[in-house]
Tab-separated table of C-alpha atoms in Angstrom:
chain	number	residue	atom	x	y	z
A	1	UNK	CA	-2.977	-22.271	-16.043
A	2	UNK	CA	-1.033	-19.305	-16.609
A	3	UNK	CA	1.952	-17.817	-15.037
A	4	UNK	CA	2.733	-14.282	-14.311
A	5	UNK	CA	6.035	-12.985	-13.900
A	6	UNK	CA	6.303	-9.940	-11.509
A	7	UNK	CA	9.765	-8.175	-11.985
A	8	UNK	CA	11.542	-7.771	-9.328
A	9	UNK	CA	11.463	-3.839	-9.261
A	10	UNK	CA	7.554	-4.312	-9.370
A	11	UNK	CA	7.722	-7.093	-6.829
A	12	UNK	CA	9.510	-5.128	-4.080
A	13	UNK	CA	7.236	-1.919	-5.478
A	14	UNK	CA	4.587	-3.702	-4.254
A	15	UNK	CA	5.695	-4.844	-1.210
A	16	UNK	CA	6.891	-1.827	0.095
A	17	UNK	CA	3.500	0.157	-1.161
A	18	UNK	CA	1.501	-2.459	0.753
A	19	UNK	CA	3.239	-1.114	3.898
A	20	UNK	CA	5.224	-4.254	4.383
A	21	UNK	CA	7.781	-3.691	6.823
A	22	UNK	CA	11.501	-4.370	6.150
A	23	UNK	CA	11.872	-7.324	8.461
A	24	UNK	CA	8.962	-8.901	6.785
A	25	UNK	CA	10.366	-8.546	2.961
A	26	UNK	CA	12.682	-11.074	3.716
A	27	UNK	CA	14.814	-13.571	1.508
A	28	UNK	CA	11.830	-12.921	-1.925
A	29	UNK	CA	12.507	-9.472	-1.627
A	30	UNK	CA	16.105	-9.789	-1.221
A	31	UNK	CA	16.298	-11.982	-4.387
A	32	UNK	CA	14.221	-9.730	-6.237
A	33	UNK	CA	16.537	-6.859	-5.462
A	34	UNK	CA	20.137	-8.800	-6.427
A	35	UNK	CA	18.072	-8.948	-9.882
A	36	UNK	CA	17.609	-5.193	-10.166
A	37	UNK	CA	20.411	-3.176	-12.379
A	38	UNK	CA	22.371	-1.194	-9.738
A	39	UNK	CA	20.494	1.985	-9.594
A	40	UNK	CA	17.146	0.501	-8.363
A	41	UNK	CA	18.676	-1.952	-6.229
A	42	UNK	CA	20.347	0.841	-4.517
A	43	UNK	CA	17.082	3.106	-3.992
A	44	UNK	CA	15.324	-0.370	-3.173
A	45	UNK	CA	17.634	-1.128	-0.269
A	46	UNK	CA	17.879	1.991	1.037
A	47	UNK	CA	13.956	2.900	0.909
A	48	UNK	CA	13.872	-0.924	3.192
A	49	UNK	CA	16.690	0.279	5.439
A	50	UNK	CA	14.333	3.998	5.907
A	51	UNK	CA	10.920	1.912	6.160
A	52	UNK	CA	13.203	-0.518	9.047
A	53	UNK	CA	14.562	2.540	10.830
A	54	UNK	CA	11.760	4.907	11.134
A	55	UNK	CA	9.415	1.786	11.417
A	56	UNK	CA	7.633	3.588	9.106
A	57	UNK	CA	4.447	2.398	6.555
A	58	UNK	CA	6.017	3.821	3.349
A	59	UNK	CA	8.775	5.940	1.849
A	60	UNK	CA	8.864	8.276	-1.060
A	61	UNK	CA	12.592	9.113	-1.707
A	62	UNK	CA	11.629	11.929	-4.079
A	63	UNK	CA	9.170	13.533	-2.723
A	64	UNK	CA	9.932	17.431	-2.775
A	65	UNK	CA	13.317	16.869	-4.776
A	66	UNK	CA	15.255	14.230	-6.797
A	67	UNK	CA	17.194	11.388	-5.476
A	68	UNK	CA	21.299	12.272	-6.420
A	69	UNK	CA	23.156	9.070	-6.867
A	70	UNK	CA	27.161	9.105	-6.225
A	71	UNK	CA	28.764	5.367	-6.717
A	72	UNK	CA	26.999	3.238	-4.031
A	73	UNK	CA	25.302	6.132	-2.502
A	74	UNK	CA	21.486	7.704	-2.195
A	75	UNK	CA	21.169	11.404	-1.061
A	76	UNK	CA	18.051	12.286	-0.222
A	77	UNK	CA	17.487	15.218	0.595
A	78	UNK	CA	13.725	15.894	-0.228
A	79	UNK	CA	12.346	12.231	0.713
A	80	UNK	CA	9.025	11.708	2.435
A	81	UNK	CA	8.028	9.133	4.976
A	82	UNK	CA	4.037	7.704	6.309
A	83	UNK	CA	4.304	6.671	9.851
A	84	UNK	CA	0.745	6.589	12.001
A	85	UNK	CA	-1.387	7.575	8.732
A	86	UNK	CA	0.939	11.143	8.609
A	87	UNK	CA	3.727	12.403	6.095
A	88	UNK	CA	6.653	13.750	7.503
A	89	UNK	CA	9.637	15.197	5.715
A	90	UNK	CA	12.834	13.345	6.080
A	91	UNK	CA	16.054	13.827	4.785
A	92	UNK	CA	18.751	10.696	4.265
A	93	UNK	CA	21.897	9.270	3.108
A	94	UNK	CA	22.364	5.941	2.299
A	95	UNK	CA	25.848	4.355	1.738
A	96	UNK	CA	25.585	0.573	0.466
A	97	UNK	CA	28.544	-2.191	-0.435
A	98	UNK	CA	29.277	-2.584	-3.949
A	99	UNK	CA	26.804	-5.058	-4.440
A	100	UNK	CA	24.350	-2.905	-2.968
A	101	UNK	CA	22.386	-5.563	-0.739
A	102	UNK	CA	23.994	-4.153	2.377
A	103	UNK	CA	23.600	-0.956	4.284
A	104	UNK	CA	27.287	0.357	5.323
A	105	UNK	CA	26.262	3.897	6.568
A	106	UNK	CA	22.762	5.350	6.697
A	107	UNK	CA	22.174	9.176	8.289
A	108	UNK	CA	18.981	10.647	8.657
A	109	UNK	CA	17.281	13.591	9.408
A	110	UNK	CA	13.629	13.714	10.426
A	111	UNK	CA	11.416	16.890	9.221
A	112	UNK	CA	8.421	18.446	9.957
A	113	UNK	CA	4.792	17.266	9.661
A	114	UNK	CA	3.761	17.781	5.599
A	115	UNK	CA	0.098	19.265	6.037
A	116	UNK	CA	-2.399	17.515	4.187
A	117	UNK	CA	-3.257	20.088	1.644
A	118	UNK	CA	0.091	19.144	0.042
A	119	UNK	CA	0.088	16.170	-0.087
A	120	UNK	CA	-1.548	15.158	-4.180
A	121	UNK	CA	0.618	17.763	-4.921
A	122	UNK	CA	3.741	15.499	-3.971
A	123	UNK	CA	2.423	12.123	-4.624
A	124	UNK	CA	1.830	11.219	-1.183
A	125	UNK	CA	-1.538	9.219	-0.376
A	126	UNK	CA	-3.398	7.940	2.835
């Protein structure tokens, strides 16, 4: 028998792709994130926190413009999330502790409706 190793970036890729919610990612996911470098465990936990608060399917941080990183921070301000089968712009902040596995301040600010004619264009699928 052969084992496969899924890393954890993958792992919670996955997950969070399959529409998993964030209550249901529990302690794997979790684990899989404290073994990210700090950078994706950031944009991991705050892309759960997004999917938890807009109790939404998925969320594509980058969407319509790169994610800016300051210390434990995610800004952004071009992110895209599926609720319902529909896109909608979204806009957020995300302020973790220094180990990054908990949310300290998260700000958000829902957008419009992205038509589906845009959405290949912007890597958003059904």
């Amino acid at each position: 028998m052969t084992n496969i190793r899924i890393s954890p970036l993958w792992l919670c890729l996955l997950l969070i792709a399959s529409g998993a919610d964030a209550a249901s990612l529990g302690a794997k996911a979790a684990a899989s994130i404290e073994e990210m470098v700090p950078d994706e465990q950031l944009v991991q936990r705050c892309d759960m926190e997004t999917l938890e608060r807009l109790d939404a399917e998925r969320v594509l941080p980058y969407a319509f413009a790169p994610i800016e990183y300051e210390k434990n921070t995610v800004i952004a301000a071009g992110a895209a999330y599926r609720r319902a089968g529909k896109w909608y712009r979204l806009q957020f902040s995300c302020v973790a502790s220094s180990d990054n596995l908990s949310i300290q301040s998260y700000r958000f600010s829902k957008g419009d409706l992205v038509p589906r004619s845009e959405w290949e264009s912007h890597n958003l699928f059904p």
